CSV table of C-alpha atoms in Angstrom, one decimal:
chain,number,residue,atom,x,y,z
Q,178,MET,CA,-1.4,-24.1,-16.4
Q,179,MET,CA,2.1,-24.1,-15.1
Q,180,PHE,CA,4.7,-21.9,-16.6
Q,181,ASP,CA,7.2,-24.1,-18.3
Q,182,ALA,CA,10.6,-23.2,-16.8
Q,183,ARG,CA,12.5,-25.2,-19.3
Q,184,GLN,CA,11.0,-23.4,-22.2
Q,185,ALA,CA,12.1,-20.1,-20.8
Q,186,GLU,CA,15.6,-21.3,-20.3
Q,187,LYS,CA,15.9,-22.0,-24.0
Q,188,THR,CA,16.1,-18.3,-24.5
Q,189,ASP,CA,18.9,-18.0,-22.0
Q,190,ALA,CA,22.5,-18.7,-22.7
Q,191,PRO,CA,23.3,-22.3,-21.6
Q,192,SER,CA,25.8,-21.1,-19.0
Q,193,SER,CA,23.0,-19.1,-17.4
Q,194,ALA,CA,20.8,-22.2,-17.0
Q,195,GLN,CA,23.6,-24.1,-15.4
Q,196,GLN,CA,24.3,-21.2,-13.2
Q,197,TYR,CA,20.7,-21.2,-12.1
Q,198,ALA,CA,20.7,-24.9,-11.3
Q,199,ALA,CA,23.8,-24.4,-9.1
Q,200,LEU,CA,22.2,-21.4,-7.5
Q,201,GLU,CA,19.0,-23.1,-6.7
Q,202,GLN,CA,21.0,-25.7,-4.8
Q,203,ARG,CA,22.8,-23.1,-3.0
Q,204,VAL,CA,19.9,-21.0,-1.8
Q,205,SER,CA,17.1,-23.5,-1.4
Q,206,VAL,CA,16.2,-25.5,1.7
Q,207,ARG,CA,14.4,-28.8,1.5
Q,208,LYS,CA,11.3,-29.2,3.6
Q,209,GLU,CA,12.1,-31.4,6.5
Q,210,GLY,CA,11.5,-35.1,5.8
Q,211,SER,CA,10.4,-34.6,2.2
Q,212,ALA,CA,11.7,-36.5,-0.7
Q,213,VAL,CA,14.3,-34.9,-2.9
Q,214,GLN,CA,12.0,-33.8,-5.6
Q,215,ALA,CA,12.3,-30.5,-7.5
Q,216,ASP,CA,8.7,-29.5,-6.7
Q,217,GLN,CA,9.2,-30.0,-3.0
Q,218,VAL,CA,12.2,-27.8,-2.8
Q,219,GLU,CA,11.2,-24.6,-1.1
Q,220,THR,CA,13.1,-21.8,-2.7
Q,221,ASP,CA,14.4,-19.0,-0.6
Q,222,TRP,CA,13.0,-16.2,-2.6
Q,223,ALA,CA,14.4,-13.5,-0.3
Q,224,ALA,CA,17.9,-14.8,-0.8
Q,225,LEU,CA,17.4,-14.5,-4.6
Q,226,VAL,CA,16.2,-10.9,-4.3
Q,227,LEU,CA,19.3,-10.1,-2.2
Q,228,LEU,CA,21.5,-11.7,-5.0
Q,229,VAL,CA,19.8,-9.4,-7.5
Q,230,ARG,CA,20.2,-6.4,-5.1
Q,231,ASP,CA,23.9,-7.1,-4.3
Q,232,HIS,CA,25.2,-8.7,-7.4
Q,233,GLN,CA,22.7,-7.9,-10.2
Q,234,ASP,CA,22.5,-11.7,-10.5
Q,235,LYS,CA,20.6,-12.5,-13.7
Q,236,ALA,CA,20.2,-16.2,-12.8
Q,237,ALA,CA,18.6,-15.3,-9.5
Q,238,PHE,CA,16.4,-12.9,-11.3
Q,239,ALA,CA,15.4,-15.5,-13.9
Q,240,ALA,CA,14.3,-17.8,-11.1
Q,241,LEU,CA,12.2,-15.0,-9.5
Q,242,PHE,CA,10.7,-14.2,-12.9
Q,243,ARG,CA,9.7,-17.8,-13.6
Q,244,HIS,CA,7.9,-18.0,-10.3
Q,245,PHE,CA,6.3,-14.6,-9.9
Q,246,ALA,CA,5.7,-13.3,-13.4
Q,247,PRO,CA,3.0,-15.9,-14.3
Q,248,ARG,CA,1.3,-15.3,-10.9
Q,249,VAL,CA,1.4,-11.5,-11.4
Q,250,LYS,CA,-0.1,-12.0,-14.9
Q,251,ALA,CA,-2.9,-14.2,-13.5
Q,252,PHE,CA,-3.6,-11.7,-10.8
Q,253,LEU,CA,-3.8,-8.8,-13.3
Q,254,MET,CA,-6.1,-10.9,-15.6
Q,255,LYS,CA,-8.4,-11.6,-12.7
Q,256,SER,CA,-8.4,-7.9,-12.0
Q,257,GLY,CA,-9.8,-7.3,-15.5
Q,258,ALA,CA,-6.7,-6.9,-17.7
Q,259,ASP,CA,-6.6,-8.6,-21.1
Q,260,ALA,CA,-3.8,-11.1,-21.6
Q,261,THR,CA,-1.5,-8.7,-23.6
Q,262,THR,CA,-1.8,-5.9,-21.0
Q,263,ALA,CA,-1.3,-8.4,-18.2
Q,264,GLU,CA,1.8,-9.8,-19.8
Q,265,GLU,CA,3.2,-6.3,-20.4
Q,266,CYS,CA,2.4,-5.2,-16.8
Q,267,ALA,CA,3.9,-8.4,-15.4
Q,268,GLN,CA,7.1,-7.6,-17.2
Q,269,ASP,CA,7.0,-4.0,-15.7
Q,270,VAL,CA,6.4,-5.4,-12.3
Q,271,MET,CA,9.4,-7.7,-12.6
Q,272,ALA,CA,11.6,-4.9,-14.0
Q,273,THR,CA,10.5,-2.8,-10.9
Q,274,LEU,CA,11.6,-5.7,-8.7
Q,275,TRP,CA,15.1,-5.5,-10.3
Q,276,GLN,CA,15.2,-1.7,-10.1
Q,277,LYS,CA,14.0,-1.5,-6.5
Q,278,ALA,CA,15.7,-4.5,-5.1
Q,279,HIS,CA,17.6,-2.1,-2.8
Q,280,LEU,CA,14.4,-1.2,-1.0
Q,281,PHE,CA,13.4,-4.8,-0.2
Q,282,ASP,CA,13.7,-5.6,3.5
Q,283,PRO,CA,13.4,-9.3,4.1
Q,284,ALA,CA,12.8,-8.7,7.8
Q,285,ARG,CA,9.6,-6.8,7.1
Q,286,ALA,CA,7.8,-8.6,4.3
Q,287,SER,CA,8.0,-11.7,2.2
Q,288,VAL,CA,9.0,-11.5,-1.5
Q,289,ALA,CA,5.4,-12.5,-2.4
Q,290,THR,CA,4.0,-9.6,-0.3
Q,291,TRP,CA,6.5,-7.2,-1.8
Q,292,VAL,CA,5.7,-8.3,-5.4
Q,293,PHE,CA,2.0,-8.0,-4.6
Q,294,THR,CA,2.4,-4.4,-3.6
Q,295,ILE,CA,4.3,-3.6,-6.8
Q,296,ALA,CA,1.7,-5.4,-8.9
Q,297,ARG,CA,-1.2,-3.6,-7.1
Q,298,ASN,CA,0.4,-0.2,-7.7
Q,299,ARG,CA,1.0,-1.1,-11.4
Q,300,ARG,CA,-2.7,-2.1,-11.7
Q,301,ILE,CA,-3.8,1.2,-10.3
Q,302,ASP,CA,-1.5,3.0,-12.6
Q,303,ALA,CA,-2.2,1.1,-15.8
Q,304,LEU,CA,-5.8,-0.1,-15.4
Q,305,ARG,CA,-7.3,2.6,-13.3
Q,306,LYS,CA,-5.1,5.5,-14.6
Q,307,ALA,CA,-5.2,6.8,-11.0
Q,308,ARG,CA,-2.6,8.2,-8.7
Q,309,ARG,CA,-1.8,6.4,-5.5
Q,310,PRO,CA,-0.3,8.4,-2.7
Q,311,GLU,CA,2.1,6.1,-0.7
Q,312,PRO,CA,2.9,6.5,3.0
Q,313,GLU,CA,6.2,8.2,3.9
Q,314,GLU,CA,9.1,5.9,3.7
Q,315,LEU,CA,10.7,5.3,7.1
Q,316,PRO,CA,14.4,5.7,7.6
Q,317,TRP,CA,14.7,2.0,8.2
Q,318,GLY,CA,15.9,0.7,4.9
Q,319,PRO,CA,17.1,-2.9,4.8
Q,320,GLU,CA,19.9,-3.5,7.2
Q,321,PRO,CA,23.1,-5.0,5.8
Q,322,GLU,CA,22.8,-7.9,8.2
Q,323,PRO,CA,19.1,-8.4,9.0
Q,324,ASP,CA,18.2,-10.6,11.9
Q,325,GLN,CA,17.8,-14.1,10.4
Q,326,ALA,CA,15.0,-15.2,12.8
Q,327,GLU,CA,13.0,-12.1,11.7
Q,328,VAL,CA,13.7,-12.7,8.1
Q,329,MET,CA,12.5,-16.3,8.5
Q,330,GLU,CA,9.4,-15.3,10.2
Q,331,ALA,CA,8.5,-12.6,7.7
Q,332,GLN,CA,9.0,-15.0,4.8
Q,333,GLN,CA,6.9,-17.7,6.6
Q,334,ASP,CA,4.0,-15.3,7.1
Q,335,THR,CA,3.0,-15.8,3.5
Q,336,GLU,CA,2.9,-19.6,3.8
Q,337,ARG,CA,1.0,-19.4,7.1
Q,338,LEU,CA,-1.6,-17.0,5.6
Q,339,GLY,CA,-1.9,-19.1,2.5
Q,340,THR,CA,-2.8,-22.1,4.6
Q,341,ALA,CA,-5.2,-20.1,6.6
Q,342,LEU,CA,-6.8,-18.7,3.4
Q,343,ALA,CA,-7.2,-22.2,2.1
Q,344,GLN,CA,-9.0,-23.3,5.3
Q,345,LEU,CA,-11.5,-20.5,5.2
Q,346,PRO,CA,-15.1,-21.2,4.3
Q,347,GLU,CA,-15.5,-20.8,0.5
Q,348,LYS,CA,-17.8,-17.8,0.8
Q,349,GLN,CA,-15.4,-15.9,3.0
Q,350,ARG,CA,-12.4,-16.7,0.9
Q,351,ALA,CA,-14.2,-15.6,-2.2
Q,352,LEU,CA,-15.0,-12.2,-0.6
Q,353,ILE,CA,-11.4,-11.6,0.2
Q,354,GLU,CA,-10.3,-12.6,-3.3
Q,355,ARG,CA,-12.9,-10.3,-4.8
Q,356,ALA,CA,-11.7,-7.4,-2.7
Q,357,PHE,CA,-8.1,-7.9,-3.8
Q,358,TYR,CA,-9.0,-8.4,-7.5
Q,359,GLY,CA,-10.8,-5.1,-7.4
Q,360,ASP,CA,-14.3,-6.6,-7.7
Q,361,LEU,CA,-15.7,-4.9,-4.7
Q,362,SER,CA,-16.1,-1.2,-4.0
Q,363,HIS,CA,-14.5,0.1,-0.8
Q,364,SER,CA,-17.9,0.2,1.0
Q,365,GLU,CA,-18.5,-3.4,0.1
Q,366,ILE,CA,-15.2,-4.6,1.5
Q,367,ALA,CA,-15.7,-6.6,4.7
Q,368,ALA,CA,-12.9,-6.0,7.2
Q,369,GLU,CA,-13.4,-9.2,9.1
Q,370,THR,CA,-11.2,-11.6,7.2
Q,371,GLY,CA,-11.1,-14.5,9.7
Q,372,LEU,CA,-7.3,-14.6,9.0
Q,373,PRO,CA,-4.7,-14.6,11.8
Q,374,LEU,CA,-3.3,-11.1,11.1
Q,375,GLY,CA,-2.6,-10.2,14.7
Q,376,THR,CA,0.8,-11.9,14.8
Q,377,ILE,CA,2.0,-10.1,11.6
Q,378,LYS,CA,0.8,-6.8,12.9
Q,379,SER,CA,2.5,-7.3,16.3
Q,380,ARG,CA,5.8,-8.2,14.6
Q,381,ILE,CA,5.8,-5.1,12.5
Q,382,ARG,CA,4.7,-3.0,15.4
Q,383,LEU,CA,7.6,-4.1,17.5
Q,384,ALA,CA,10.1,-3.5,14.7
Q,385,LEU,CA,8.6,0.1,14.4
Q,386,GLU,CA,9.0,0.7,18.2
Q,387,ARG,CA,12.6,-0.4,18.0
Q,388,LEU,CA,13.2,1.9,15.1
Q,389,ARG,CA,11.6,4.9,16.9
Q,390,GLN,CA,13.8,4.2,19.9
Q,391,GLN,CA,16.9,4.2,17.8
Q,392,MET,CA,15.9,7.4,16.1
Q,393,SER,CA,15.3,9.3,19.4
C,146,MET,CA,2.3,12.0,18.8
C,147,SER,CA,-0.3,10.0,20.7
C,148,ILE,CA,-3.0,9.0,18.2
C,149,ARG,CA,-6.3,7.8,19.7
C,150,HIS,CA,-8.5,7.7,16.6
C,151,HIS,CA,-7.4,5.3,13.9
C,152,LEU,CA,-8.4,4.0,10.5
C,153,THR,CA,-11.0,1.3,10.4
C,154,ASP,CA,-9.9,-2.2,9.2
C,155,GLN,CA,-12.2,-1.7,6.3
C,156,LEU,CA,-10.3,1.3,5.1
C,157,VAL,CA,-6.9,-0.3,5.7
C,158,MET,CA,-7.9,-3.4,3.8
C,159,ALA,CA,-9.4,-1.3,0.9
C,160,TYR,CA,-6.1,0.7,0.7
C,161,ALA,CA,-4.1,-2.5,0.8
C,162,ALA,CA,-6.2,-4.0,-2.0
C,163,GLY,CA,-5.8,-0.7,-4.0
C,164,GLU,CA,-9.6,-0.1,-4.0
C,165,LEU,CA,-9.9,3.4,-2.6
C,166,PRO,CA,-10.6,6.6,-4.6
C,167,GLU,CA,-7.5,8.8,-4.8
C,168,ALA,CA,-8.7,11.3,-2.3
C,169,PHE,CA,-9.2,8.6,0.4
C,170,ASN,CA,-5.8,7.1,-0.6
C,171,LEU,CA,-4.3,10.4,0.2
C,172,VAL,CA,-5.9,10.6,3.7
C,173,VAL,CA,-4.9,7.0,4.4
C,174,ALA,CA,-1.3,7.4,3.2
C,175,THR,CA,-1.0,10.6,5.3
C,176,HIS,CA,-2.4,9.0,8.4
C,177,VAL,CA,-0.2,5.9,8.0
C,178,SER,CA,2.8,8.2,7.7
C,179,LEU,CA,2.0,9.5,11.2
C,180,CYS,CA,0.7,6.3,12.8
C,181,ASP,CA,2.8,3.2,13.4
C,182,GLU,CA,-0.2,1.2,14.6
C,183,CYS,CA,-2.0,1.7,11.3
C,184,ARG,CA,1.3,1.1,9.3
C,185,ALA,CA,1.6,-2.3,11.0
C,186,ARG,CA,-2.0,-3.1,10.3
C,187,LEU,CA,-1.5,-2.1,6.6
C,188,ALA,CA,1.5,-4.4,6.4
C,189,SER,CA,-0.7,-7.3,7.7
C,190,PHE,CA,-3.4,-6.7,5.1
C,191,GLU,CA,-0.7,-6.5,2.4
C,192,ALA,CA,0.6,-9.9,3.6
C,193,VAL,CA,-2.9,-11.2,2.6
C,194,GLY,CA,-2.3,-9.9,-0.9
C,195,GLY,CA,1.1,-11.7,-0.9
C,196,ALA,CA,-0.4,-15.0,0.3
C,197,MET,CA,-3.1,-14.7,-2.5
C,198,LEU,CA,-0.5,-14.0,-5.1
C,199,GLU,CA,1.6,-17.0,-3.9
C,200,SER,CA,-1.4,-19.3,-4.0
C,201,GLU,CA,-2.5,-17.8,-7.3
C,202,ASP,CA,-3.1,-19.8,-10.4
C,203,VAL,CA,-0.5,-19.0,-13.0
C,204,ALA,CA,-1.0,-17.6,-16.5
C,205,ALA,CA,1.8,-18.7,-18.8
C,206,MET,CA,4.1,-15.9,-19.9
C,207,SER,CA,5.2,-15.9,-23.6
C,208,ASP,CA,8.4,-17.6,-24.4
C,209,ASP,CA,10.5,-14.5,-24.9
C,210,SER,CA,9.1,-12.7,-21.9
C,211,LEU,CA,12.2,-13.0,-19.7
C,212,ALA,CA,14.5,-11.8,-22.5
C,213,ALA,CA,12.1,-8.9,-23.1
C,214,CYS,CA,12.1,-8.1,-19.4
C,215,MET,CA,15.9,-8.1,-19.3
C,216,ASP,CA,15.9,-5.7,-22.3
C,217,ARG,CA,13.5,-3.5,-20.4
C,218,ILE,CA,15.7,-3.5,-17.3
C,219,SER,CA,18.8,-2.6,-19.3
C,220,GLY,CA,16.8,0.3,-20.7
C,221,LEU,CA,16.0,1.6,-17.3
C,222,SER,CA,18.2,4.5,-16.2
C,223,GLN,CA,19.0,5.0,-12.5
C,224,ALA,CA,17.9,8.6,-12.9
C,225,THR,CA,14.2,7.5,-13.3
C,226,ALA,CA,14.2,6.2,-9.8
C,227,ARG,CA,12.0,8.5,-7.7
C,228,ARG,CA,13.6,10.2,-4.8
C,229,PRO,CA,11.9,9.4,-1.5
C,230,LEU,CA,9.3,12.0,-0.7
C,231,LYS,CA,10.0,14.5,2.1
C,232,ARG,CA,7.9,15.7,4.9
C,233,ALA,CA,7.3,19.5,4.9
C,234,GLY,CA,6.5,20.8,8.4
C,235,ILE,CA,3.2,19.5,9.6
C,236,PHE,CA,2.5,17.8,6.2
C,237,PRO,CA,3.7,14.2,5.9
C,238,ALA,CA,5.4,13.3,2.6
C,239,PRO,CA,2.3,12.1,0.6
C,240,LEU,CA,0.4,15.4,1.4
C,241,ALA,CA,3.5,17.6,0.9
C,242,ASP,CA,3.7,16.0,-2.6
C,243,TYR,CA,0.3,17.3,-3.5
C,244,ILE,CA,0.9,20.8,-2.2
C,245,GLY,CA,4.5,21.1,-3.4
C,246,GLY,CA,5.7,21.9,0.1
C,247,GLY,CA,4.4,22.9,3.5
C,248,VAL,CA,1.6,25.1,4.8
C,249,SER,CA,3.0,28.2,3.3
C,250,LYS,CA,2.5,26.8,-0.2
C,251,VAL,CA,-1.2,26.1,0.2
C,252,LYS,CA,-3.4,28.3,-2.0
C,253,TRP,CA,-6.2,29.0,0.6
C,254,ARG,CA,-9.6,30.4,-0.3
C,255,ASN,CA,-11.4,32.3,2.3
C,256,LEU,CA,-14.8,31.0,3.4
C,257,GLY,CA,-15.4,33.8,5.9
C,258,MET,CA,-15.0,34.0,9.7
C,259,GLY,CA,-11.3,33.3,9.2
C,260,VAL,CA,-12.0,29.8,7.9
C,261,LYS,CA,-10.2,28.8,4.7
C,262,GLN,CA,-10.0,25.8,2.5
C,263,ALA,CA,-8.0,24.5,-0.4
C,264,ILE,CA,-9.3,21.8,-2.7
C,265,LEU,CA,-6.6,19.3,-3.8
C,266,PRO,CA,-6.4,17.9,-7.3
C,267,THR,CA,-7.5,14.3,-7.1
C,268,GLY,CA,-9.6,11.9,-9.2
C,269,LYS,CA,-13.3,12.8,-9.5
C,270,ASP,CA,-14.8,9.9,-7.5
C,271,ALA,CA,-14.0,11.6,-4.2
C,272,SER,CA,-12.6,14.9,-3.3
C,273,ALA,CA,-9.9,16.1,-0.8
C,274,ARG,CA,-9.4,19.4,0.8
C,275,LEU,CA,-7.3,21.1,3.4
C,276,LEU,CA,-9.2,23.1,6.0
C,277,TYR,CA,-7.9,26.0,8.1
C,278,ILE,CA,-10.0,26.7,11.2
C,279,PRO,CA,-9.2,29.4,13.8
C,280,GLY,CA,-9.8,28.3,17.4
C,281,GLY,CA,-13.4,28.4,18.4
C,282,GLN,CA,-14.7,28.3,14.9
C,283,ALA,CA,-16.9,25.5,13.5
C,284,VAL,CA,-15.3,23.1,11.1
C,285,PRO,CA,-17.0,23.5,7.7
C,286,ASP,CA,-19.2,20.5,7.0
C,287,HIS,CA,-17.5,18.9,4.0
C,288,GLY,CA,-20.0,16.3,3.0
C,289,HIS,CA,-22.1,14.0,5.1
C,290,ARG,CA,-23.7,12.8,2.0
C,291,GLY,CA,-21.3,9.9,1.8
C,292,LEU,CA,-18.2,8.7,3.7
C,293,GLU,CA,-16.1,11.5,5.2
C,294,LEU,CA,-12.6,11.3,6.6
C,295,THR,CA,-11.1,14.1,8.6
C,296,LEU,CA,-7.5,13.9,9.6
C,297,VAL,CA,-6.1,16.5,12.0
C,298,LEU,CA,-2.6,17.8,11.2
C,299,GLN,CA,-2.3,20.7,13.6
C,300,GLY,CA,-4.4,21.9,16.6
C,301,ALA,CA,-7.5,20.0,17.5
C,302,PHE,CA,-11.3,19.9,17.2
C,303,ARG,CA,-14.1,18.6,19.4
C,304,ASP,CA,-17.5,17.3,18.6
C,305,GLU,CA,-20.3,15.5,20.4
C,306,THR,CA,-18.3,12.3,20.2
C,307,ASP,CA,-14.7,13.2,21.3
C,308,ARG,CA,-11.6,15.3,20.9
C,309,PHE,CA,-9.5,14.9,17.8
C,310,GLY,CA,-5.8,16.0,18.0
C,311,PRO,CA,-2.9,15.8,15.6
C,312,GLY,CA,-2.8,12.4,13.7
C,313,ASP,CA,-6.4,11.5,14.8
C,314,ILE,CA,-8.8,10.7,12.1
C,315,GLU,CA,-12.6,11.0,12.4
C,316,ILE,CA,-14.6,8.7,10.1
C,317,ALA,CA,-18.2,9.8,9.6
C,318,ASP,CA,-21.0,8.5,7.4
C,319,GLU,CA,-24.3,9.9,6.4
C,320,ALA,CA,-25.9,8.8,9.7
C,321,MET,CA,-23.6,10.9,11.8
C,322,GLN,CA,-24.8,14.2,13.0
C,323,HIS,CA,-22.1,16.3,14.6
C,324,THR,CA,-20.8,19.8,14.9
C,325,PRO,CA,-17.0,19.8,15.1
C,326,VAL,CA,-15.5,23.0,16.6
C,327,ALA,CA,-11.8,23.9,16.6
C,328,GLU,CA,-10.3,24.1,20.1
C,329,GLU,CA,-9.2,27.5,21.3
C,330,GLY,CA,-5.5,28.2,20.7
C,331,GLU,CA,-3.6,27.0,17.7
C,332,VAL,CA,-5.3,27.1,14.3
C,333,CYS,CA,-6.7,23.7,13.5
C,334,ILE,CA,-5.5,22.4,10.1
C,335,CYS,CA,-7.2,19.2,8.8
C,336,LEU,CA,-7.1,17.1,5.6
C,337,ALA,CA,-10.6,16.0,4.8
C,338,ALA,CA,-12.0,13.7,2.0
C,339,THR,CA,-15.4,12.7,1.0
C,340,ASP,CA,-17.0,10.7,-1.7
C,341,ALA,CA,-20.1,12.9,-1.8
C,342,PRO,CA,-20.3,15.1,-4.9
C,343,LEU,CA,-19.0,18.6,-4.4
C,344,LYS,CA,-21.6,21.2,-4.6
C,345,PHE,CA,-19.7,24.3,-5.7
C,346,ASN,CA,-22.8,26.4,-6.6
C,347,ALA,CA,-24.1,26.0,-3.1
C,348,ILE,CA,-21.1,27.6,-1.4
C,349,ILE,CA,-22.0,31.2,-1.7
C,350,PRO,CA,-25.5,31.3,-0.3
C,351,ARG,CA,-24.6,29.0,2.5
C,352,LEU,CA,-21.6,31.0,3.6
C,353,ALA,CA,-23.9,33.1,5.8
C,354,GLN,CA,-25.0,30.1,7.7
C,355,PRO,CA,-23.6,29.8,11.2
C,356,PHE,CA,-21.8,26.5,10.6
C,357,LEU,CA,-20.4,27.4,7.2
C,358,ARG,CA,-21.9,24.4,5.5
C,359,ILE,CA,-20.6,23.9,2.1
C-alpha cells in the first residue's frame, strides 16, 4: 500500500504544503522523454538532504519523510519488528537523518544507502539490543562543493543496483533479501550476489586514494 | 600499511547487513578502519541495502507520524550527538572505544611465557580478545571450534599458510590446522574473535602445554 502523501500534508500548515510543491519543482528532474506526471518525476533526494543540512528545511524533510519512512517501516517489519515498534523506529531513523544531515556526503552514497545504514543500526540497537562498532570516520566529511558528476553517479548506483536486483533469478534475489532482513546467520550468507558491485567499489576506492594523497 | 590479507566477501556482506555477532563486528570495524580496500567493498554491499530499501514495499505510517517526528527532532539536543571516535596509537577508533584508550589501558592477564590476553566485553554469541605475544612465542589458539578471526595490530606472526603483518586478518575455521608463531622482534599484538564457546575452566591445566592452548 502506498503511503498517502496528501493525508500527511493535512497535518502540515498549508503554507508548508505549498512550499513543498514549489520545492519539488525546484529540485526534481524529469526523466528524459517521459510524460509530465507526478509519479514519473524523479526526485533529487540528495538535494533535499542538503536543504535539510544547510537550511533545516522542513518542507524538504517532509518530502524525504514521505518517501523513506514507509520504506524503513516495511524493512523493519520484514526484519521481525511489530508495526508499532517499526513505526517508532522509522521515526527515530528519520530524526537521525535530520540530526546527522551534516555527515551525509552525496559524492559517496545515495540517500537510500545512507538511510539504509541508519535503519540497519537502529534495528541492531532496538531489536537485537546489541552494540555495533563502526569503522573509524575518515577526515573526508562532505565537501562544500562536491563534484557534481560524482554525486550523480553515487545517486544513480541505487537505481542501477535496483534494476540488477530485479533481474536476478528469484532464488538468488530471495537469498540476498533474507540476508538483509536478518533471516540468515552470518555463516549462511552467500557472498556471491551476482550484482555489479565492482564499479561502486572502484569509485569509492579511487575517492579514498585521492583522500590519502591529500592527507600525506 | 600494505595489507595483503583481507576480509572475505561473506564477512563484509554480513557486516553490511548487520548480521554479525558483536565480537566479529568489532574485528571487521577495526580492519575496515585500517583497510581502504575493504572499506570500499563495504560501501558497495551497503549500496545493495540501499537499493533494497528503495525498491522496498511500503508500510503506511500513521497520519500524525511526520508531526510526531518533528516533535522528536525539536527535542533532540545538539549535545547528544556523539563525538567522532579517536584512534589511540595502534588501536583504531572502534577498538580504542572498547579499551578506553590505547595499549597502556589494556588490563592484560598473564598466560605464561610472556604471553598475555585481555578479554573484551561483548555479546555472548562470540568473544573477542586482545593477545600480546613476544617474538618467537606461539599465538595462543583461541578457538578453532568455530569461525576465528585474527587481526594483527602490531608486529607479525607466521604460520604454515603465510605471514600476517599489521592490518592483515587471518580467517580460520574448524578445518584449519595451524600453529601461528610471532615473528622475532616487536611484540605481536592481535585482536582475535571466535564464535566458539569460551572454555575458562580449561585454561589452567592447558597452560603447561607448549602451544598455550586455551
